PDB file of C-alpha atoms and ligand atoms in Angstrom:
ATOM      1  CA  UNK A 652     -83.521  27.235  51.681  1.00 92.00           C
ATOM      2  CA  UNK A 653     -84.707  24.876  54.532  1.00 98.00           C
ATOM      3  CA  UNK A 654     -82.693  22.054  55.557  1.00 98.00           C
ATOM      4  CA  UNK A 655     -84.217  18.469  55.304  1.00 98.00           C
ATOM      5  CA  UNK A 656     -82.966  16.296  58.103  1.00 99.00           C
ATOM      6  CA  UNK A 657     -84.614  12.518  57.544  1.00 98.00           C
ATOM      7  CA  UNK A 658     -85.075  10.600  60.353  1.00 98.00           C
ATOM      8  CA  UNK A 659     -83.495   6.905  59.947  1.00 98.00           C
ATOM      9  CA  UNK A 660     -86.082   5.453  62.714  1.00 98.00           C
ATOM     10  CA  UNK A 661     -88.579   5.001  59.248  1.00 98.00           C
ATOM     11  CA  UNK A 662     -86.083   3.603  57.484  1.00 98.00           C
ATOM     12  CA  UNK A 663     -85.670  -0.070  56.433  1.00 98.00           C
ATOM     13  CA  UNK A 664     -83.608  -1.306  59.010  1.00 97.00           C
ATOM     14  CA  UNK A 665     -82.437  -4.356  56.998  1.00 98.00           C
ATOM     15  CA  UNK A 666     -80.592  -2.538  54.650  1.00 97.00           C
ATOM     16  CA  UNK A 667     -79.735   0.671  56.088  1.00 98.00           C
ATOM     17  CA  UNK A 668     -76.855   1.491  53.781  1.00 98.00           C
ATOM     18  CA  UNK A 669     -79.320   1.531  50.661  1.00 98.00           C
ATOM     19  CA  UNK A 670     -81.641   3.953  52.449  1.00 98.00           C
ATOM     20  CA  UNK A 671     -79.115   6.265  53.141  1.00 98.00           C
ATOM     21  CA  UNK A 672     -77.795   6.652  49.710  1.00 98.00           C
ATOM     22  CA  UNK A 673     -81.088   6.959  48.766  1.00 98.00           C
ATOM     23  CA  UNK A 674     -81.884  10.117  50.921  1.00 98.00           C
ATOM     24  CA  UNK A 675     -77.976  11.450  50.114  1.00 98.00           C
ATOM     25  CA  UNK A 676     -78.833  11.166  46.390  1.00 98.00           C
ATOM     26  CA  UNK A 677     -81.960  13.443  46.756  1.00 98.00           C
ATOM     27  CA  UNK A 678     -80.440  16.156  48.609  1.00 98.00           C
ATOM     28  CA  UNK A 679     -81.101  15.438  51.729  1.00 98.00           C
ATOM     29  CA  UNK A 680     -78.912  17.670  54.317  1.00 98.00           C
ATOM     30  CA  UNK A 681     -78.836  15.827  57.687  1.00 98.00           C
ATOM     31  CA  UNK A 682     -79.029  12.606  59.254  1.00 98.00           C
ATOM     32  CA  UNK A 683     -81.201  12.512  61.688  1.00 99.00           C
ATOM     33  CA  UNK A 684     -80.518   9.838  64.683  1.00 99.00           C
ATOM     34  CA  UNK A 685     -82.807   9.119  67.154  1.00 98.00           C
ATOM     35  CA  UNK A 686     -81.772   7.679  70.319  1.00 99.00           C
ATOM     36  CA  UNK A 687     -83.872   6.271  72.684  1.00 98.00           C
ATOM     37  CA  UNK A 688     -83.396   4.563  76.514  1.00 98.00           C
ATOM     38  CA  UNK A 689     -86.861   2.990  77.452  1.00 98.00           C
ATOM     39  CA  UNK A 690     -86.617   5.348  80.090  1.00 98.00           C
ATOM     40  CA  UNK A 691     -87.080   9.117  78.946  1.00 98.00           C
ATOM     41  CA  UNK A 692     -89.005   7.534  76.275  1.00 98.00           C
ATOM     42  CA  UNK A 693     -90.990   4.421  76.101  1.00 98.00           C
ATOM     43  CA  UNK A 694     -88.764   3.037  73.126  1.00 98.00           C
ATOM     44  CA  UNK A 695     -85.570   2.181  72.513  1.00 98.00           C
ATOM     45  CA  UNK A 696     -83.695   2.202  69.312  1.00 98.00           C
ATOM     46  CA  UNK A 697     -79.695   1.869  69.354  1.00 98.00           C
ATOM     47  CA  UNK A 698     -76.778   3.368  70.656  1.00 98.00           C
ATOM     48  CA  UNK A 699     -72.998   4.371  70.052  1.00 98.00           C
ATOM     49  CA  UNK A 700     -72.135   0.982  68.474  1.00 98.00           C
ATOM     50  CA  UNK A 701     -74.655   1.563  65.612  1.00 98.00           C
ATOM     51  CA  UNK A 702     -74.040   5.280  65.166  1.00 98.00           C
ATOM     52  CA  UNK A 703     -70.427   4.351  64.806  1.00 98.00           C
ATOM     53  CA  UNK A 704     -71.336   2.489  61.612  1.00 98.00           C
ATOM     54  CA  UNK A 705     -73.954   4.560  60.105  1.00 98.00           C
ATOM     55  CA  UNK A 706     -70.790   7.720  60.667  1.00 98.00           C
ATOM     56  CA  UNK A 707     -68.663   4.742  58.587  1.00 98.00           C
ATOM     57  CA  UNK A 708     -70.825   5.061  55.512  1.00 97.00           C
ATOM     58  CA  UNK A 709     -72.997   8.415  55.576  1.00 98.00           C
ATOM     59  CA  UNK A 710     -71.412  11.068  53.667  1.00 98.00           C
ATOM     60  CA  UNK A 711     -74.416  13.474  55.219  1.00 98.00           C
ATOM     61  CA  UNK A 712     -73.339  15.333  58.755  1.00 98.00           C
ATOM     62  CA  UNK A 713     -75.185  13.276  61.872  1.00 98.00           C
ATOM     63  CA  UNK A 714     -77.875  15.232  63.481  1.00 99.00           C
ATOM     64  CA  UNK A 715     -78.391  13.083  66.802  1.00 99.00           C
ATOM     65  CA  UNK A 716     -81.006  13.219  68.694  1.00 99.00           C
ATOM     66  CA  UNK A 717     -80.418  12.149  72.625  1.00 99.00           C
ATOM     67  CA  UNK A 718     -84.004  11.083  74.028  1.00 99.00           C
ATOM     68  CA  UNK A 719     -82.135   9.009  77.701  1.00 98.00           C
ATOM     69  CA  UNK A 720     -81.413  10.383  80.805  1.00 98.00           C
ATOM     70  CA  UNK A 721     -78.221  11.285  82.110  1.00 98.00           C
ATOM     71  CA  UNK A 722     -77.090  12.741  78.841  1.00 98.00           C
ATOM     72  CA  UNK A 723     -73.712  13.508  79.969  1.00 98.00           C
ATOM     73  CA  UNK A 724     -72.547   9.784  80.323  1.00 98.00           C
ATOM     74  CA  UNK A 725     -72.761   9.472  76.578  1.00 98.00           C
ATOM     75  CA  UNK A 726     -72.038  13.039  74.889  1.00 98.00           C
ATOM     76  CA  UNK A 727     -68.600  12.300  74.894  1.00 98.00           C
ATOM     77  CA  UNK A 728     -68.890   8.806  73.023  1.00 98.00           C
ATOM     78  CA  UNK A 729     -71.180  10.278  70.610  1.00 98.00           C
ATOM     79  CA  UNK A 730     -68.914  13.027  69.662  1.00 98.00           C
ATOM     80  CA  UNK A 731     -66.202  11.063  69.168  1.00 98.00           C
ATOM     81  CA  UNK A 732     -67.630   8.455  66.372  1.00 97.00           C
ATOM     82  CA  UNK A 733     -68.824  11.372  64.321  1.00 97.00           C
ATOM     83  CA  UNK A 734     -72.066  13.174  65.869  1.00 98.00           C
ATOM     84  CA  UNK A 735     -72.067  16.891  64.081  1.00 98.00           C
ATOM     85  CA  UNK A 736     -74.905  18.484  65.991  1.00 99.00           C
ATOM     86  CA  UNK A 737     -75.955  16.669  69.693  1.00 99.00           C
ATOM     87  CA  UNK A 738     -79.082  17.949  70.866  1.00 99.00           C
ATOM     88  CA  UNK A 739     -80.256  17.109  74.634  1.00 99.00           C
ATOM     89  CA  UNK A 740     -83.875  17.199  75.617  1.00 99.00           C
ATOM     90  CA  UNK A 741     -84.480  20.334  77.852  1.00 99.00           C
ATOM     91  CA  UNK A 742     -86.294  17.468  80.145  1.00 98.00           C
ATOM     92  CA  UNK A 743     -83.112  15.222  80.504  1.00 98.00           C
ATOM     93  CA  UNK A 744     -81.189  16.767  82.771  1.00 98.00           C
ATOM     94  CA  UNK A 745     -80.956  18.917  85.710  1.00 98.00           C
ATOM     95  CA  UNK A 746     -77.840  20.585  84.825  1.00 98.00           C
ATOM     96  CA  UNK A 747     -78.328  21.265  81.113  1.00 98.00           C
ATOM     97  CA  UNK A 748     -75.806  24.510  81.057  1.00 98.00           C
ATOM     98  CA  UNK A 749     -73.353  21.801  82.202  1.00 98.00           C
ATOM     99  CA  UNK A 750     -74.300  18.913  79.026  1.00 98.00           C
ATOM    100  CA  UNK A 751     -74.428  21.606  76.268  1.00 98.00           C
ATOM    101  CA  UNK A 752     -71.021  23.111  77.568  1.00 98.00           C
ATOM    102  CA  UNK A 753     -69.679  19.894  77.141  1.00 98.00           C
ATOM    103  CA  UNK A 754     -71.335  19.529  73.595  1.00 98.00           C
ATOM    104  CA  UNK A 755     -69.134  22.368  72.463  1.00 98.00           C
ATOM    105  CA  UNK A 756     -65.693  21.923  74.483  1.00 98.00           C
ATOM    106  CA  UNK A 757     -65.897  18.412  72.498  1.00 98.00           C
ATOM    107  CA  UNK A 758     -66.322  20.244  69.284  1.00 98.00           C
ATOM    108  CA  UNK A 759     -69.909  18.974  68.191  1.00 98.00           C
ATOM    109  CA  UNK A 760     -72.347  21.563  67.679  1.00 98.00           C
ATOM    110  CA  UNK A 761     -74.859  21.882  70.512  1.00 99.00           C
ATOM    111  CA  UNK A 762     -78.789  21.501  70.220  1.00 99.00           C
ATOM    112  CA  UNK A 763     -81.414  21.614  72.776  1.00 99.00           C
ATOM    113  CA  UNK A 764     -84.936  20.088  72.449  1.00 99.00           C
ATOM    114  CA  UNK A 765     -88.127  20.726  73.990  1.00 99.00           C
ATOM    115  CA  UNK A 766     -91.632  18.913  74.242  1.00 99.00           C
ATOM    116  CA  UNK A 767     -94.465  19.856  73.100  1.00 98.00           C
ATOM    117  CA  UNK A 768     -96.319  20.427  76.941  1.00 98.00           C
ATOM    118  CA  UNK A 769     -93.019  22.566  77.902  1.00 98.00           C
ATOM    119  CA  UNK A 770     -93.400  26.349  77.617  1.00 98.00           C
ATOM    120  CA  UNK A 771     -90.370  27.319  75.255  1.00 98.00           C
ATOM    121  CA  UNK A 772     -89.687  30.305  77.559  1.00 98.00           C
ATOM    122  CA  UNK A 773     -87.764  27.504  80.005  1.00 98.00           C
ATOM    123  CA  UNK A 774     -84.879  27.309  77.071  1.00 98.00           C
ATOM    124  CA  UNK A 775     -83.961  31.157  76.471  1.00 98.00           C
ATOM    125  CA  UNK A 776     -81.628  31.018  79.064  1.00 98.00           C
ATOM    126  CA  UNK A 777     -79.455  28.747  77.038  1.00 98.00           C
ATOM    127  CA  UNK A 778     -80.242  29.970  73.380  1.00 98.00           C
ATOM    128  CA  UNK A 779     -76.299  31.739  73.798  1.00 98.00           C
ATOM    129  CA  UNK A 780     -74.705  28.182  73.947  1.00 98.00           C
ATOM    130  CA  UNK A 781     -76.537  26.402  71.084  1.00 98.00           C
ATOM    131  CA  UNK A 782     -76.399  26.645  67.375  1.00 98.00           C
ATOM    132  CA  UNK A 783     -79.757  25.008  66.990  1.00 99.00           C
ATOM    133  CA  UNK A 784     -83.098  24.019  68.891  1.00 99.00           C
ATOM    134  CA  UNK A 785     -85.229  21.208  68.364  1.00 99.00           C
ATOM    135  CA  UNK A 786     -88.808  21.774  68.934  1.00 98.00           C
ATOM    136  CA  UNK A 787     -90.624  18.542  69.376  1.00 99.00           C
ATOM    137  CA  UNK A 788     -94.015  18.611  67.343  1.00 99.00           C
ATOM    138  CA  UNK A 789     -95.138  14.989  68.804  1.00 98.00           C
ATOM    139  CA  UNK A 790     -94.195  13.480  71.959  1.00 98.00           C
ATOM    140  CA  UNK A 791     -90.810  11.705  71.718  1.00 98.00           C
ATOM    141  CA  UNK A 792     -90.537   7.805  71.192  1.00 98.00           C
ATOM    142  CA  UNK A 793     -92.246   7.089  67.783  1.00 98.00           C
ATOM    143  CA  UNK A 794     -92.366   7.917  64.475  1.00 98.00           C
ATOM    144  CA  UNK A 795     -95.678   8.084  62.173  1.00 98.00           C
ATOM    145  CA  UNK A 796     -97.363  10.228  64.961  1.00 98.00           C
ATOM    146  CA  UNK A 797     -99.448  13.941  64.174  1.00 98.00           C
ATOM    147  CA  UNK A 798     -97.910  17.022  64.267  1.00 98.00           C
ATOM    148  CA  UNK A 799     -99.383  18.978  67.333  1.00 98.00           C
ATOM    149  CA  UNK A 800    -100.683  22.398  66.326  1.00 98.00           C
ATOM    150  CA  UNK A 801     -99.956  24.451  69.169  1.00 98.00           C
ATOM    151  CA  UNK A 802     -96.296  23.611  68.723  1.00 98.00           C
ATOM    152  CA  UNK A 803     -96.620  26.157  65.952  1.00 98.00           C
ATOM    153  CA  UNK A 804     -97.093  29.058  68.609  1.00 98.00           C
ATOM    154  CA  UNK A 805     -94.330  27.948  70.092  1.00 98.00           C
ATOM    155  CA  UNK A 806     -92.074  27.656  67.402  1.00 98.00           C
ATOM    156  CA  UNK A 807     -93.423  31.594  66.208  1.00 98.00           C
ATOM    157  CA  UNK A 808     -92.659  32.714  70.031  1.00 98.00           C
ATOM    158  CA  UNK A 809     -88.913  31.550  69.345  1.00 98.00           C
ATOM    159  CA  UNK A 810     -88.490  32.930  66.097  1.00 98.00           C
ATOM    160  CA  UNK A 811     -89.300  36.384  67.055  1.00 98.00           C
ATOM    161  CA  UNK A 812     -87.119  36.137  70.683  1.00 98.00           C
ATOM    162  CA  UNK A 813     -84.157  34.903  68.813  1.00 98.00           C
ATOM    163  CA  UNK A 814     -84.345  37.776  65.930  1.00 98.00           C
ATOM    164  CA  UNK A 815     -85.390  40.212  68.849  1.00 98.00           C
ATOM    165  CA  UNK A 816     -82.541  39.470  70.649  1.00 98.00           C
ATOM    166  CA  UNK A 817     -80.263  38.991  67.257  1.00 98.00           C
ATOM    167  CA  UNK A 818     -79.079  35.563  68.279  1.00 98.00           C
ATOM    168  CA  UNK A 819     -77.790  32.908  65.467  1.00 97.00           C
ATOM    169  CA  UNK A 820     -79.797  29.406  66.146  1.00 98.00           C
ATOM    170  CA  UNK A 821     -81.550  27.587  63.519  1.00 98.00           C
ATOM    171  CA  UNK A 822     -84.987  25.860  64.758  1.00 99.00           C
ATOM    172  CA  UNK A 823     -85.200  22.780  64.008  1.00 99.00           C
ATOM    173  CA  UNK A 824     -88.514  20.844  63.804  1.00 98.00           C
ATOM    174  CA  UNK A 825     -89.491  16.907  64.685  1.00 99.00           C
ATOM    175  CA  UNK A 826     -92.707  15.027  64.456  1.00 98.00           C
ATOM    176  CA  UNK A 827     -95.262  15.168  62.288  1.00 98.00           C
ATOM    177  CA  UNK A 828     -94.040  16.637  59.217  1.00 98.00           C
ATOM    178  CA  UNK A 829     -95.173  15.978  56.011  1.00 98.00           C
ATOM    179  CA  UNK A 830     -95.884  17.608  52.698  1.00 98.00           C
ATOM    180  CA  UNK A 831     -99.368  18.865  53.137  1.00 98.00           C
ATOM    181  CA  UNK A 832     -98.517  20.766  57.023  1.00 98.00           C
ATOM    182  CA  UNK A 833     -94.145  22.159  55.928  1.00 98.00           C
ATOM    183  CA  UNK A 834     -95.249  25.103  54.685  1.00 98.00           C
ATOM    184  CA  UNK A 835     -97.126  26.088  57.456  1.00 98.00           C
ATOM    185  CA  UNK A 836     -94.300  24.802  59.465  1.00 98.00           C
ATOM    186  CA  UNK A 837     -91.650  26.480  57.119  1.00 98.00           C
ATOM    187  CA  UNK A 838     -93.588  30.157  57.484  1.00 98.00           C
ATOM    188  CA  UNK A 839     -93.664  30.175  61.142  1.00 98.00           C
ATOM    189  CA  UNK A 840     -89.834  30.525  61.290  1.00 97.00           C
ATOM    190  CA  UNK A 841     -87.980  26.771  60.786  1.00 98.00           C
ATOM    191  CA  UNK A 842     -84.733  26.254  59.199  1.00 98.00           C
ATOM    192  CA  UNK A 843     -84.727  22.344  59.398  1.00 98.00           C
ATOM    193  CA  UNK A 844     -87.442  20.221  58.987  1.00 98.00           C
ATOM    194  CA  UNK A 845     -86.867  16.673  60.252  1.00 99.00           C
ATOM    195  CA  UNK A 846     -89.284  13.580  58.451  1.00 98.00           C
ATOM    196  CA  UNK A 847     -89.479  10.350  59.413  1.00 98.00           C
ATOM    197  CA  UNK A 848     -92.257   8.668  57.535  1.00 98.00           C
ATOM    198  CA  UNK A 849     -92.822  11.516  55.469  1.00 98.00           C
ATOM    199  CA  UNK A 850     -89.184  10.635  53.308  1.00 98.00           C
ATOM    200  CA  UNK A 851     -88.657   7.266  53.918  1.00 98.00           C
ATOM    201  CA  UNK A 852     -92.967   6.087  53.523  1.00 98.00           C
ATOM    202  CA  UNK A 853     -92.814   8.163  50.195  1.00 98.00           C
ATOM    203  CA  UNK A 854     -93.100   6.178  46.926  1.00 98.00           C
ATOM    204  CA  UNK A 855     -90.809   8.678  45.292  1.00 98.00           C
ATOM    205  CA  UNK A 856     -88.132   9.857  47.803  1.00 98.00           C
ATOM    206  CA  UNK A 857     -86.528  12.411  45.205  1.00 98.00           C
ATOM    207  CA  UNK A 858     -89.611  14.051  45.062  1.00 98.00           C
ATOM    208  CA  UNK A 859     -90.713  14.366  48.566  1.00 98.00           C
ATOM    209  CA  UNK A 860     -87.122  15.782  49.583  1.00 98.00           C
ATOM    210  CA  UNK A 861     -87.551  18.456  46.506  1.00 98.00           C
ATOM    211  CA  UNK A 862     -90.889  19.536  47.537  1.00 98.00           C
ATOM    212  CA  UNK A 863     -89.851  20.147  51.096  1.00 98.00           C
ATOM    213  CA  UNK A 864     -86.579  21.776  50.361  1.00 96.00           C
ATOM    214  CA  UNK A 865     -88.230  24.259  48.287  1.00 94.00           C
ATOM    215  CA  UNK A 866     -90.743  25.640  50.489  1.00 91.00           C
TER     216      UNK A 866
HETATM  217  C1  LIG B1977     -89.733  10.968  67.556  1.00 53.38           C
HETATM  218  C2  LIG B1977     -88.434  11.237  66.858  1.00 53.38           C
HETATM  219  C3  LIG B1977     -88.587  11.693  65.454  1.00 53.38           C
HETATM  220  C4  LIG B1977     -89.327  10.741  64.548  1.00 53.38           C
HETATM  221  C5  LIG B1977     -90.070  11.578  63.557  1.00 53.38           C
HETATM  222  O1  LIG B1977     -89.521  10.766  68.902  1.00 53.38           O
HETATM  223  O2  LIG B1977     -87.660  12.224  67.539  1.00 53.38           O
HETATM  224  O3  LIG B1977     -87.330  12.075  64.887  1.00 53.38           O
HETATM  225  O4  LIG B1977     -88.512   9.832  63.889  1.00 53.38           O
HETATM  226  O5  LIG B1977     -90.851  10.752  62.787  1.00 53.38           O
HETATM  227  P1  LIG B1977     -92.016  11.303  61.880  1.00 53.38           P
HETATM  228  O6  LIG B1977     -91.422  12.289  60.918  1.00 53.38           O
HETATM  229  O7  LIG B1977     -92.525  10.076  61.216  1.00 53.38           O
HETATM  230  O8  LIG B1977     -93.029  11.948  62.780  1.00 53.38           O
HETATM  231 ZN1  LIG B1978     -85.784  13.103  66.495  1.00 53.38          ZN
END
């Protein structure tokens, strides 16, 4: 069964707490964090401080997201309050071997993303290391955006290198999801969908996590 991650960027961010039950309560499997610097994408949302709390009162495992430079300064922080998985952005970092190293030796489970305009041949190298990889269906910084088609290619390339090759990674998807595009997403090899707007826009959140989680 795929895994529904929601992201908490479309949630209501004055009562964050009551969103989070909300998305617990329908079966939701992840929480998905999104962390932004202004710098590797033109947004910024919030940091250790907050993901401390939100690790305080989720009972789901933290799926975060790093979207800032310089990666390594903060893996270490983010582990520590309660991260699960910590995925880094293949365009981060220079030494990306070195962050997703770390990732483990801390005892979070490493993750590795990649945009949409990067060929996903530039990540096999380090599909040993990680558990999971992100592909990026919109380009980071916002939620609401569309889901890019090509990324499906991409995301069908991966599947069959990683059975070829009989490695254990889940793929993980983010951007654009919603109920009328998941199956096609589903079929082309993903094991977690991440949804923004597509959970916490819905009028009937129970619903929306059912219908995804059974495709
Ligand atoms: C975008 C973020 C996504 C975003 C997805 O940069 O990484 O996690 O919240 O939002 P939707 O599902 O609305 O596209
Ligand atoms: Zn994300």
């Amino acid at each position: 069964m795929v895994k529904i991650a929601p992201s908490l960027l479309s949630a209501n961010f004055n009562n964050l707490e009551h969103d989070i039950r909300k998305i617990e309560r329908a079966g939701a499997d992840y929480l998905h964090l999104d962390i932004m610097d202004g710098k590797f994408v033109p947004n910024i949302t919030f940091g250790p401080v907050v993901v401390k709390g939100l690790s305080a009162i989720s009972m789901l495992p933290l799926d975060v997201h790093l979207m800032i430079y310089e990666p390594e300064k903060f893996v270490e922080e983010f582990t520590k309050i309660g991260a699960h998985i910590v995925t880094i952005q293949y365009e981060a970092t220079p030494h990306l071997d070195r962050v997703l190293n770390l990732v483990k030796d801390l005892g979070a489970i490493p993750s590795v993303a990649i945009n949409p305009a990067t060929p996903i041949e530039c990540i096999y190298p380090v599909l040993p290391i990680v558990k999971q990889v992100l592909i990026m269906s919109v380009n980071p910084g916002f939620g609401g955006q569309t889901f890019i088609p090509y990324c499906l290619e991409k995301i069908k390339a991966l599947k069959k290198y990683i059975q070829d090759n009989n490695l254990q990674v889940d793929i993980e998807v983010d951007g654009g999801v919603t109920e009328a595009n998941a199956k096609q997403i589903v079929a082309a090899g993903v094991e977690v969908l991440v949804a923004g707007s597509a959970v916490f826009g819905s009028t009937d959140i129970n619903k929306t996590i059912a219908v995804l989680k059974a495709l």
